[in-house]
Tab-separated table of C-alpha atoms in Angstrom:
chain	number	residue	atom	x	y	z
A	23	MET	CA	31.837	3.276	6.403
A	24	LEU	CA	28.506	5.102	6.650
A	25	LEU	CA	26.506	2.986	9.125
A	26	GLN	CA	27.113	-0.171	11.141
A	27	LEU	CA	24.451	-2.215	12.944
A	28	GLU	CA	25.864	-4.371	15.729
A	29	ASP	CA	23.450	-6.941	17.251
A	30	VAL	CA	20.601	-4.459	16.929
A	31	GLY	CA	17.257	-5.511	18.414
A	32	TYR	CA	13.875	-4.054	19.295
A	33	ASP	CA	11.435	-5.265	21.940
A	34	ASP	CA	7.870	-3.904	21.988
A	35	GLY	CA	6.135	-4.662	25.261
A	36	GLY	CA	7.687	-8.127	25.664
A	37	PHE	CA	7.322	-9.080	21.987
A	38	GLN	CA	10.681	-9.398	20.211
A	39	VAL	CA	10.193	-7.595	16.881
A	40	LEU	CA	13.884	-7.607	15.835
A	41	SER	CA	16.932	-9.385	17.216
A	42	HIS	CA	20.647	-9.786	16.402
A	43	VAL	CA	20.773	-7.713	13.216
A	44	ASN	CA	24.317	-7.079	11.964
A	45	TRP	CA	24.825	-5.053	8.806
A	46	GLU	CA	27.411	-2.696	7.328
A	47	LEU	CA	26.534	0.124	4.904
A	48	GLU	CA	29.016	2.148	2.894
A	49	LYS	CA	28.638	5.501	1.156
A	50	LYS	CA	27.346	5.821	-2.434
A	51	SER	CA	25.716	2.359	-2.414
A	52	LEU	CA	22.263	0.813	-2.822
A	53	TYR	CA	21.048	-1.764	-0.300
A	54	GLN	CA	17.918	-3.864	-0.067
A	55	ILE	CA	15.892	-5.693	2.580
A	56	ILE	CA	13.836	-8.724	1.462
A	57	GLY	CA	11.280	-10.391	3.697
A	58	GLY	CA	7.641	-11.306	4.062
A	59	ASN	CA	5.044	-9.402	6.026
A	60	SER	CA	5.845	-9.104	9.753
A	61	SER	CA	9.477	-10.048	9.080
A	62	GLY	CA	10.780	-6.772	10.567
A	63	LYS	CA	11.633	-4.752	7.434
A	64	SER	CA	9.706	-1.629	8.422
A	65	ALA	CA	10.781	-1.974	12.066
A	66	LEU	CA	14.466	-1.964	11.042
A	67	LEU	CA	13.992	1.178	8.948
A	68	ARG	CA	12.199	2.874	11.833
A	69	LEU	CA	15.052	2.004	14.201
A	70	ILE	CA	17.577	3.607	11.859
A	71	ALA	CA	15.290	6.647	11.427
A	72	GLY	CA	14.841	7.147	15.166
A	73	VAL	CA	11.110	6.372	15.181
A	74	TYR	CA	11.684	3.336	17.447
A	75	PRO	CA	14.294	3.163	20.231
A	76	ILE	CA	16.959	0.464	20.109
A	77	THR	CA	16.518	-1.953	23.025
A	78	SER	CA	19.657	-4.017	22.378
A	79	GLY	CA	22.888	-3.593	20.421
A	80	ARG	CA	24.109	-0.318	18.981
A	81	MET	CA	24.495	1.705	15.773
A	82	VAL	CA	27.696	3.403	14.589
A	83	TRP	CA	27.385	6.413	12.244
A	84	GLN	CA	30.568	7.307	10.349
A	85	GLY	CA	32.781	5.799	13.039
A	86	GLU	CA	30.968	7.274	16.064
A	87	PRO	CA	28.225	5.695	18.228
A	88	LEU	CA	24.780	6.853	17.103
A	89	THR	CA	22.073	7.650	19.653
A	90	LEU	CA	18.805	8.991	18.297
A	91	HIS	CA	16.146	10.623	20.461
A	92	GLY	CA	13.637	10.882	17.641
A	93	PRO	CA	13.231	11.355	13.871
A	94	HIS	CA	14.442	14.964	14.174
A	95	ASP	CA	17.916	13.776	15.255
A	96	ALA	CA	18.037	11.415	12.278
A	97	ARG	CA	17.035	14.169	9.812
A	98	GLN	CA	19.802	16.417	11.153
A	99	ARG	CA	22.290	13.715	10.148
A	100	GLY	CA	20.727	13.372	6.710
A	101	ILE	CA	18.750	10.171	7.403
A	102	VAL	CA	15.350	10.376	5.663
A	103	TYR	CA	12.623	7.736	6.079
A	104	LEU	CA	9.869	7.391	3.454
A	105	THR	CA	6.945	5.320	4.732
A	106	ASP	CA	4.918	2.966	2.529
A	107	THR	CA	2.253	5.692	2.246
A	108	PRO	CA	3.493	9.008	0.752
A	109	GLN	CA	3.403	11.824	3.331
A	110	LEU	CA	2.414	14.864	1.280
A	111	PHE	CA	-0.060	17.748	1.499
A	112	GLN	CA	-2.804	16.406	-0.762
A	113	ASN	CA	-4.516	19.724	-1.545
A	114	ALA	CA	-1.259	21.586	-2.253
A	115	ALA	CA	0.553	21.774	-5.594
A	116	ALA	CA	3.516	19.577	-6.475
A	117	SER	CA	5.898	22.563	-6.362
A	118	GLU	CA	4.729	23.455	-2.855
A	119	ASN	CA	5.393	19.909	-1.638
A	120	VAL	CA	8.829	19.714	-3.251
A	121	VAL	CA	10.322	23.215	-2.889
A	122	THR	CA	8.186	25.486	-0.684
A	123	VAL	CA	7.936	23.109	2.292
A	124	SER	CA	11.658	22.332	2.115
A	125	ARG	CA	12.675	25.991	1.899
A	126	LEU	CA	10.407	27.142	4.712
A	127	SER	CA	11.755	24.380	6.961
A	128	GLY	CA	15.282	25.770	6.786
A	129	LYS	CA	16.720	25.765	3.240
A	130	GLY	CA	17.285	29.172	1.686
A	131	GLY	CA	15.249	31.414	3.971
A	132	ARG	CA	11.675	31.628	5.184
A	133	LEU	CA	10.016	34.057	2.761
A	134	LEU	CA	7.066	32.738	0.759
A	135	ASN	CA	7.639	33.073	-3.002
A	136	LYS	CA	5.426	30.653	-4.924
A	137	LYS	CA	6.445	31.992	-8.344
A	138	ALA	CA	10.140	31.350	-7.703
A	139	ASP	CA	9.344	27.945	-6.183
A	140	ARG	CA	7.382	26.912	-9.292
A	141	LYS	CA	10.330	27.968	-11.457
A	142	ILE	CA	12.765	25.864	-9.401
A	143	CYS	CA	10.377	22.905	-9.451
A	144	ALA	CA	9.874	23.214	-13.239
A	145	ALA	CA	13.651	22.945	-13.731
A	146	LEU	CA	13.725	19.797	-11.580
A	147	PHE	CA	10.812	18.329	-13.547
A	148	ARG	CA	12.632	18.954	-16.846
A	149	GLN	CA	15.815	17.398	-15.478
A	150	PHE	CA	14.058	14.124	-14.628
A	151	ASP	CA	11.418	14.112	-17.447
A	152	ILE	CA	8.390	14.339	-15.160
A	153	PRO	CA	5.354	14.689	-17.464
A	154	PHE	CA	2.953	16.892	-15.435
A	155	PRO	CA	3.200	20.637	-14.589
A	156	PRO	CA	4.496	21.801	-11.175
A	157	ASP	CA	1.154	23.353	-10.184
A	158	THR	CA	-0.684	19.996	-10.368
A	159	PRO	CA	-2.522	19.240	-7.093
A	160	VAL	CA	-1.079	16.195	-5.364
A	161	PHE	CA	-4.451	14.473	-4.888
A	162	ARG	CA	-4.739	14.123	-8.674
A	163	LEU	CA	-1.537	12.039	-8.853
A	164	SER	CA	-1.103	8.295	-8.453
A	165	LEU	CA	0.738	6.842	-5.477
A	166	ALA	CA	3.785	6.216	-7.666
A	167	TRP	CA	4.070	9.872	-8.720
A	168	GLN	CA	3.567	10.956	-5.114
A	169	ARG	CA	6.494	8.747	-4.131
A	170	ILE	CA	8.571	10.371	-6.915
A	171	LEU	CA	7.708	13.812	-5.492
A	172	GLU	CA	9.019	12.666	-2.106
A	173	LEU	CA	12.266	11.538	-3.730
A	174	LEU	CA	12.502	14.829	-5.614
A	175	ARG	CA	12.155	16.691	-2.313
A	176	CYS	CA	14.986	14.566	-0.873
A	177	TYR	CA	17.134	15.444	-3.896
A	178	TYR	CA	16.379	19.162	-3.458
A	179	THR	CA	17.131	19.239	0.279
A	180	GLY	CA	19.984	16.736	0.270
A	181	THR	CA	20.314	13.435	2.131
A	182	SER	CA	23.003	11.031	3.296
A	183	LEU	CA	20.926	7.881	3.816
A	184	LEU	CA	17.521	7.313	2.237
A	185	LEU	CA	15.237	4.680	3.793
A	186	MET	CA	12.429	3.713	1.416
A	187	ASP	CA	9.642	1.328	2.404
A	188	ALA	CA	7.592	-0.666	-0.125
A	189	LEU	CA	9.071	0.402	-3.449
A	190	SER	CA	7.351	-2.214	-5.587
A	191	GLY	CA	3.752	-3.190	-6.236
A	192	TRP	CA	2.271	-0.156	-8.006
A	193	ILE	CA	5.145	1.373	-10.001
A	194	SER	CA	5.256	1.222	-13.805
A	195	PRO	CA	8.531	0.729	-15.764
A	196	GLU	CA	8.592	4.436	-16.704
A	197	GLU	CA	8.193	5.512	-13.078
A	198	LEU	CA	10.791	2.963	-11.999
A	199	ARG	CA	13.294	4.491	-14.447
A	200	ILE	CA	12.692	7.960	-12.985
A	201	ILE	CA	13.197	6.601	-9.454
A	202	ALA	CA	16.464	4.967	-10.536
A	203	ARG	CA	17.633	8.279	-12.050
A	204	LEU	CA	16.768	10.146	-8.844
A	205	LEU	CA	18.675	7.656	-6.695
A	206	GLU	CA	21.665	7.862	-9.035
A	207	ALA	CA	21.568	11.688	-8.983
A	208	MET	CA	21.506	11.718	-5.155
A	209	ASN	CA	24.392	9.283	-5.175
A	210	ARG	CA	26.499	11.598	-7.372
A	211	LYS	CA	25.550	14.891	-5.708
A	212	TYR	CA	25.516	13.944	-2.010
A	213	ASP	CA	27.408	10.593	-1.869
A	214	ALA	CA	24.087	9.250	-0.630
A	215	SER	CA	23.196	5.626	0.071
A	216	ALA	CA	19.709	4.100	-0.011
A	217	ILE	CA	17.935	1.138	1.571
A	218	VAL	CA	14.899	-0.192	-0.315
A	219	CYS	CA	12.436	-2.731	1.127
A	220	ALA	CA	10.571	-5.383	-0.866
A	221	SER	CA	8.349	-8.280	0.162
A	222	SER	CA	9.130	-10.573	-2.780
A	223	ILE	CA	12.244	-11.988	-4.419
A	224	ASP	CA	10.698	-10.866	-7.728
A	225	HIS	CA	11.697	-7.291	-6.847
A	226	ILE	CA	15.419	-7.805	-6.282
A	227	LEU	CA	17.358	-4.811	-7.609
A	228	PRO	CA	20.383	-5.784	-9.739
A	229	ASP	CA	22.364	-2.703	-8.570
A	230	ALA	CA	22.137	-3.595	-4.870
A	231	ALA	CA	25.526	-3.826	-3.127
A	232	SER	CA	24.085	-6.255	-0.572
A	233	ILE	CA	20.711	-7.750	0.339
A	234	LEU	CA	19.587	-8.480	3.901
A	235	TYR	CA	17.036	-11.318	4.147
A	236	LEU	CA	14.781	-11.144	7.221
A	237	LYS	CA	12.394	-13.767	8.576
A	238	MET	CA	10.399	-13.418	11.797
A	239	GLY	CA	12.592	-10.535	12.941
A	240	ARG	CA	15.889	-12.365	12.474
A	241	PRO	CA	18.444	-12.078	9.658
A	242	VAL	CA	18.543	-15.262	7.572
A	243	ALA	CA	21.339	-14.179	5.235
A	244	CYS	CA	23.236	-11.104	4.074
A	245	VAL	CA	24.175	-11.496	0.411
A	246	ARG	CA	27.004	-9.337	-0.925
A	247	ARG	CA	27.392	-8.767	-4.633
A	248	GLU	CA	31.155	-9.281	-4.687
A	249	ALA	CA	30.919	-12.502	-2.630
A	250	GLN	CA	27.870	-14.371	-3.960
A	251	GLY	CA	26.069	-12.145	-6.431
A	252	VAL	CA	22.638	-10.690	-5.842
A	253	ALA	CA	20.982	-13.490	-7.876
A	254	TRP	CA	21.710	-15.971	-5.057
A	255	ILE	CA	18.601	-16.640	-2.948
A	256	PRO	CA	18.676	-18.306	0.487
A	257	PRO	CA	16.865	-21.668	0.689
A	258	ASP	CA	14.199	-20.282	3.052
A	259	PHE	CA	13.048	-17.838	0.326
A	260	ARG	CA	13.120	-20.041	-2.765
A	261	SER	CA	9.685	-21.627	-2.261
A	262	GLU	CA	7.981	-18.268	-1.964
A	263	HIS	CA	5.906	-18.415	-5.147
A	264	LEU	CA	2.311	-19.551	-4.640
A	265	GLU	CA	-0.456	-20.134	-7.166
A	266	TYR	CA	-4.067	-19.659	-6.150
A	267	PRO	CA	-6.637	-22.078	-7.620
A	268	LYS	CA	-9.513	-19.839	-8.704
A	269	LEU	CA	-12.880	-21.442	-7.952
A	270	ASP	CA	-15.694	-20.888	-10.446
A	271	PHE	CA	-19.157	-20.132	-9.048
A	272	ASN	CA	-22.381	-19.689	-10.961
A	273	PRO	CA	-23.344	-16.000	-10.675
A	274	GLY	CA	-26.734	-15.263	-9.165
A	275	ASP	CA	-29.023	-12.225	-9.078
A	276	ARG	CA	-27.793	-8.689	-9.610
A	277	LEU	CA	-26.556	-7.055	-6.440
A	278	LEU	CA	-25.298	-3.678	-7.668
A	279	GLU	CA	-25.787	-1.730	-10.898
A	280	LEU	CA	-24.344	1.602	-11.990
A	281	ARG	CA	-26.364	2.925	-14.943
A	282	ARG	CA	-24.903	5.761	-17.012
A	283	PHE	CA	-22.772	6.463	-13.965
A	284	ARG	CA	-20.405	9.433	-14.037
A	285	ILE	CA	-18.041	10.700	-11.359
A	286	PRO	CA	-17.881	14.522	-10.886
A	287	ALA	CA	-16.363	16.177	-13.967
A	288	ALA	CA	-14.022	18.276	-11.804
A	289	LEU	CA	-12.099	15.134	-10.869
A	290	SER	CA	-12.445	12.930	-13.932
A	291	ALA	CA	-12.287	15.651	-16.614
A	292	GLY	CA	-15.668	14.624	-17.941
A	293	ARG	CA	-14.776	10.954	-18.471
A	294	SER	CA	-17.178	8.180	-17.584
A	295	CYS	CA	-16.361	5.986	-14.586
A	296	ALA	CA	-18.364	2.991	-15.816
A	297	ASN	CA	-20.871	2.174	-18.530
A	298	ASP	CA	-23.688	0.196	-16.928
A	299	PHE	CA	-21.481	-1.570	-14.398
A	300	VAL	CA	-23.035	-4.809	-13.032
A	301	LEU	CA	-22.097	-6.957	-10.015
A	302	ARG	CA	-23.882	-10.263	-9.341
A	303	GLU	CA	-23.957	-12.721	-6.454
A	304	ARG	CA	-20.911	-15.026	-6.112
A	305	GLU	CA	-18.910	-12.871	-8.511
A	306	ILE	CA	-15.611	-10.974	-8.303
A	307	VAL	CA	-15.411	-8.088	-10.774
A	308	GLY	CA	-12.085	-6.331	-11.302
A	309	VAL	CA	-11.465	-2.697	-12.259
A	310	TYR	CA	-8.128	-1.688	-13.791
A	311	GLY	CA	-6.728	1.747	-14.592
A	312	MET	CA	-8.754	3.991	-12.278
A	313	ASP	CA	-6.577	6.687	-10.700
A	314	VAL	CA	-6.556	7.780	-7.050
A	315	PRO	CA	-8.895	10.827	-7.362
A	316	ARG	CA	-11.622	8.817	-9.092
A	317	CYS	CA	-11.239	5.900	-6.659
A	318	ASP	CA	-11.517	8.357	-3.767
A	319	ALA	CA	-14.636	9.948	-5.271
A	320	LEU	CA	-16.253	6.554	-5.891
A	321	CYS	CA	-15.492	5.461	-2.316
A	322	GLN	CA	-17.185	8.591	-0.957
A	323	ILE	CA	-20.202	8.107	-3.242
A	324	LEU	CA	-20.710	4.452	-2.243
A	325	THR	CA	-20.467	5.375	1.451
A	326	GLY	CA	-22.877	8.303	1.166
A	327	LEU	CA	-20.326	11.057	1.833
A	328	ARG	CA	-21.003	12.851	-1.481
A	329	HIS	CA	-23.869	12.972	-3.945
A	330	ASP	CA	-22.557	14.959	-6.917
A	331	TYR	CA	-22.577	12.180	-9.513
A	332	GLY	CA	-24.503	11.357	-12.653
A	333	GLY	CA	-26.601	8.309	-13.437
A	334	GLU	CA	-28.284	5.805	-11.135
A	335	ILE	CA	-27.190	3.401	-8.393
A	336	LEU	CA	-29.347	0.278	-8.094
A	337	VAL	CA	-29.097	-2.208	-5.217
A	338	ARG	CA	-30.944	-5.500	-5.838
A	339	GLY	CA	-32.764	-3.860	-8.734
A	340	LEU	CA	-34.063	-0.848	-6.789
A	341	PRO	CA	-32.712	2.704	-7.345
A	342	VAL	CA	-31.133	4.172	-4.192
A	343	GLU	CA	-29.371	7.321	-3.081
A	344	ILE	CA	-26.912	6.489	-0.319
A	345	GLN	CA	-27.212	9.042	2.476
A	346	SER	CA	-24.491	8.030	4.954
A	347	PRO	CA	-22.056	5.203	5.808
A	348	ARG	CA	-24.660	3.738	8.184
A	349	HIS	CA	-27.219	3.788	5.354
A	350	ALA	CA	-24.687	2.041	3.078
A	351	LEU	CA	-24.283	-0.755	5.630
A	352	ARG	CA	-28.051	-1.140	5.908
A	353	LEU	CA	-28.123	-1.533	2.115
A	354	GLY	CA	-25.444	-4.231	2.401
A	355	ILE	CA	-22.513	-2.225	0.996
A	356	ALA	CA	-19.127	-2.472	2.741
A	357	CYS	CA	-16.643	-0.129	1.070
A	358	GLN	CA	-13.021	-0.280	2.196
A	359	ALA	CA	-11.418	3.062	2.959
A	360	LEU	CA	-8.919	4.085	0.312
A	361	ARG	CA	-6.296	4.946	2.955
A	362	ARG	CA	-5.900	2.544	5.850
A	363	GLU	CA	-4.717	5.314	8.203
A	364	ASP	CA	-8.281	6.691	8.036
A	365	SER	CA	-9.771	3.450	9.439
A	366	LEU	CA	-7.254	1.895	11.826
A	367	PHE	CA	-6.577	2.900	15.412
A	368	PRO	CA	-2.735	2.821	15.569
A	369	GLY	CA	-2.598	3.218	19.341
A	370	LEU	CA	-4.897	0.232	20.000
A	371	SER	CA	-4.023	-3.445	19.914
A	372	VAL	CA	-4.517	-5.829	17.004
A	373	ARG	CA	-7.344	-7.519	18.905
A	374	LEU	CA	-9.343	-4.300	19.289
A	375	ASN	CA	-8.753	-3.301	15.657
A	376	LEU	CA	-9.975	-6.691	14.429
A	377	LEU	CA	-13.375	-6.403	16.110
A	378	PRO	CA	-16.120	-5.446	13.625
A	379	PRO	CA	-18.458	-2.530	14.360
A	380	VAL	CA	-20.970	-3.403	17.086
A	381	ASN	CA	-23.959	-2.302	14.997
A	382	VAL	CA	-23.304	-4.969	12.323
A	383	VAL	CA	-23.247	-8.027	14.631
A	384	HIS	CA	-25.767	-9.522	16.999
A	385	PRO	CA	-25.911	-7.439	20.202
A	386	ARG	CA	-25.463	-10.525	22.408
A	387	PHE	CA	-22.375	-11.736	20.541
A	388	PHE	CA	-19.910	-9.692	22.584
A	389	SER	CA	-21.784	-10.023	25.868
A	390	SER	CA	-19.023	-12.362	27.015
A	391	MET	CA	-15.281	-11.883	26.725
A	392	ARG	CA	-15.090	-15.559	25.794
A	393	PHE	CA	-16.866	-14.999	22.477
A	394	GLU	CA	-14.660	-11.995	21.786
A	395	ARG	CA	-11.545	-14.100	22.313
A	396	ILE	CA	-12.901	-16.854	20.069
A	397	PHE	CA	-13.660	-14.391	17.281
A	398	THR	CA	-10.279	-12.639	17.382
A	399	SER	CA	-8.376	-15.939	17.723
A	400	LEU	CA	-10.134	-17.275	14.623
A	401	ARG	CA	-9.287	-14.147	12.633
A	402	LEU	CA	-5.666	-14.194	13.801
A	403	ARG	CA	-5.279	-17.795	12.626
A	404	GLN	CA	-6.832	-16.939	9.262
A	405	LEU	CA	-4.350	-14.072	8.837
A	406	HIS	CA	-1.384	-16.140	10.134
A	407	ILE	CA	-0.557	-13.508	12.766
A	408	GLY	CA	-0.685	-15.725	15.855
A	409	ASP	CA	-2.300	-15.162	19.239
A	410	ALA	CA	1.010	-13.872	20.675
A	411	GLY	CA	0.727	-10.740	18.556
A	412	SER	CA	-2.879	-9.932	19.434
A	413	GLU	CA	-1.894	-7.322	22.043
A	414	LEU	CA	0.635	-5.532	19.841
A	415	ARG	CA	-0.197	-1.969	18.867
A	416	CYS	CA	-0.939	-1.526	15.164
A	417	SER	CA	1.645	1.253	15.007
A	418	ALA	CA	4.330	-1.394	15.670
A	419	LEU	CA	3.270	-3.568	12.720
A	420	SER	CA	4.239	-3.442	9.073
A	421	GLY	CA	1.989	-1.686	6.582
A	422	ALA	CA	0.973	-4.940	4.871
A	423	THR	CA	-0.007	-6.561	8.197
A	424	CYS	CA	-2.131	-3.503	9.036
A	425	GLN	CA	-3.747	-3.865	5.618
A	426	LYS	CA	-4.642	-7.496	6.396
A	427	ILE	CA	-6.181	-6.458	9.732
A	428	LEU	CA	-8.221	-3.715	8.069
A	429	LEU	CA	-9.481	-6.034	5.317
A	430	SER	CA	-10.379	-8.741	7.812
A	431	ARG	CA	-12.474	-6.255	9.790
A	432	TYR	CA	-14.282	-5.094	6.660
A	433	LEU	CA	-14.905	-8.643	5.489
A	434	SER	CA	-16.441	-9.455	8.903
A	435	GLN	CA	-19.332	-7.090	8.279
A	436	ASP	CA	-22.787	-8.391	7.528
A	437	ALA	CA	-22.898	-7.118	3.941
A	438	ARG	CA	-23.431	-8.576	0.489
A	439	ILE	CA	-21.448	-6.075	-1.608
A	440	PHE	CA	-17.752	-5.531	-0.842
A	441	VAL	CA	-15.625	-2.860	-2.531
A	442	LEU	CA	-11.859	-3.332	-2.120
A	443	PHE	CA	-9.138	-0.897	-3.244
A	444	HIS	CA	-5.712	-2.474	-3.923
A	445	PRO	CA	-6.162	-5.016	-1.104
A	446	THR	CA	-2.862	-6.889	-1.635
A	447	HIS	CA	-0.622	-3.865	-2.192
A	448	THR	CA	2.923	-4.482	-0.796
A	449	MET	CA	1.944	-7.962	0.486
A	450	ASP	CA	4.068	-11.061	0.099
A	451	HIS	CA	2.733	-14.187	-1.607
A	452	SER	CA	1.587	-15.865	1.601
A	453	SER	CA	-0.385	-12.811	2.748
A	454	ARG	CA	-1.968	-12.466	-0.694
A	455	LEU	CA	-3.123	-16.065	-0.340
A	456	ASP	CA	-4.808	-15.185	2.979
A	457	ILE	CA	-6.735	-12.350	1.305
A	458	PHE	CA	-7.721	-14.555	-1.646
A	459	ASN	CA	-9.066	-17.154	0.809
A	460	LEU	CA	-11.215	-14.503	2.479
A	461	MET	CA	-12.551	-13.365	-0.905
A	462	THR	CA	-13.402	-16.954	-1.877
A	463	HIS	CA	-15.222	-17.365	1.444
A	464	LEU	CA	-17.340	-14.324	0.558
A	465	GLN	CA	-18.217	-15.872	-2.806
A	466	ARG	CA	-19.401	-19.042	-1.082
A	467	ARG	CA	-21.677	-16.888	1.106
A	468	GLY	CA	-23.300	-15.456	-2.031
A	469	CYS	CA	-21.610	-12.047	-1.808
A	470	GLY	CA	-20.180	-9.967	-4.646
A	471	VAL	CA	-16.748	-8.297	-4.634
A	472	ILE	CA	-15.531	-5.301	-6.653
A	473	LEU	CA	-11.734	-5.407	-6.785
A	474	PHE	CA	-9.815	-2.255	-7.794
A	475	SER	CA	-6.233	-3.226	-8.578
A	476	ASN	CA	-3.303	-2.475	-10.870
A	477	ASP	CA	-1.862	-5.996	-10.515
A	478	ILE	CA	-2.615	-7.590	-13.891
A	479	ASP	CA	-2.058	-11.209	-12.778
A	480	GLU	CA	-4.271	-10.722	-9.723
A	481	LEU	CA	-7.096	-9.352	-11.870
A	482	ALA	CA	-6.747	-12.004	-14.573
A	483	TYR	CA	-6.744	-15.026	-12.281
A	484	MET	CA	-8.979	-13.874	-9.388
A	485	CYS	CA	-11.785	-12.000	-11.184
A	486	ASP	CA	-14.665	-13.367	-13.238
A	487	ARG	CA	-14.874	-10.190	-15.332
A	488	ILE	CA	-12.629	-7.123	-15.676
A	489	TYR	CA	-13.518	-3.507	-16.504
A	490	VAL	CA	-10.581	-1.571	-17.964
A	491	ALA	CA	-11.038	2.168	-17.311
A	492	GLN	CA	-8.802	4.012	-19.744
A	493	CYS	CA	-9.103	7.289	-21.664
A	494	GLY	CA	-12.023	7.110	-23.989
A	495	GLY	CA	-14.326	4.905	-21.934
A	496	VAL	CA	-14.590	1.505	-20.278
A	497	ARG	CA	-13.961	-1.907	-21.827
A	498	GLU	CA	-15.157	-5.229	-20.402
A	499	ILE	CA	-12.936	-8.340	-20.543
A	500	SER	CA	-14.366	-11.804	-19.872
A	501	GLY	CA	-13.628	-15.486	-20.609
A	502	ASN	CA	-11.546	-18.004	-18.659
A	503	SER	CA	-8.447	-16.973	-16.715
A	504	THR	CA	-6.027	-17.564	-19.612
A	505	GLN	CA	-8.247	-15.666	-22.054
A	506	ARG	CA	-8.653	-12.781	-19.576
A	507	ALA	CA	-4.889	-12.568	-19.079
A	508	ASN	CA	-4.189	-12.630	-22.840
A	509	GLN	CA	-6.866	-10.006	-23.587
A	510	LEU	CA	-5.668	-7.752	-20.784
A	511	TYR	CA	-2.006	-7.877	-21.796
A	512	ARG	CA	-2.893	-7.438	-25.480
A	513	TYR	CA	-5.150	-4.468	-24.768
A	514	LEU	CA	-2.637	-2.739	-22.505
A	515	SER	CA	0.238	-3.271	-24.939
């Protein structure tokens, strides 16, 4: 037996995040946790990794009681926790993130030898068929490849128990095969086990030895392959699938135009970001296939943080050059940050993180604490968080719940143009419905939304038009939802 959880619980300032979790993990096995947002998946992984202290129950590691005083104690025992956001040095090369950092932290000496590290990393890349060179900067890679680099680092350093948060949502079949090979290689080389989280029953792994279903911090069921088979789903999770009725609005005047627009050639290799992109009132326009570096550059351009682009930006028909984020808000542009850790205050409560910036609301609105409570209570009900969780710190919440809080704050701004990057990433079906409701509310107000996403169904059924950014240019897809879905699948195939 590798790890046993006996009535494990976690209490955060009087709020019971987890309670009465019992689970047994053996060596050389794959395990999975299924549950919606705020069900306690991430909290359970953080307890095992030593990030959170256990407030009730106990853990037993290889037959002996396990007491962790922090993540460092867990790493010494071979327990590695991968958060939903890859933790890598963005400006460093892939080989430096995989080999150099691991070696300097205690494996094989402390002398810096980049040439030897690149050679070791190249051999690892050939072993697992990774298609880019080892000296590729990390910021040029997608989130999926960054997650693969983290797994490759775990394979190089060795691990006994791998805790992986939010596997699904943005991983292609090819990348999923490489991840499966890495997990299998760690299993053979180190007798390692792995726990993988997912928010939907659609992402059940057929190789899982057992699946723990969580709901509101409590275990609903623990399904073992030999007893029931992993295809069995508890009744509480069977009605999880939701369909969103897309409302059709008549588009109005042009809000935003990008004419002959080009992102800096250093990032996009000279490719065009959009060919005369147009966003109108009461319209949701989707963008598919844009990688992380170009999304990051576009976010900085639309918020006035950089100006090295080609073409023109027109707002309401007038050419503009955005000077700063404050200037962007005055123009009516609210652009979501690409990384939520850059915009949330993890040490503050949910209530304080939900409040919009003071300069975008009426100055008398927050003159009374009563109005502040009304505003936050309304937002909490819209997000299905509940008033009881308003004083929780954001650092104690799951990544998807933090994403909902961040999006709600952005959508509260007094703007007409909203730019969203992968807003429903790692969310369950119910949380996705909350975000879709907020987007529909913006359409009713006469706003326009630009939605960057790699979820094909979300783009096909939520957007009025879709721009597909692939090598060679940009293609526009229109028509009704069925026609958009058929065109998108046919084009991508």
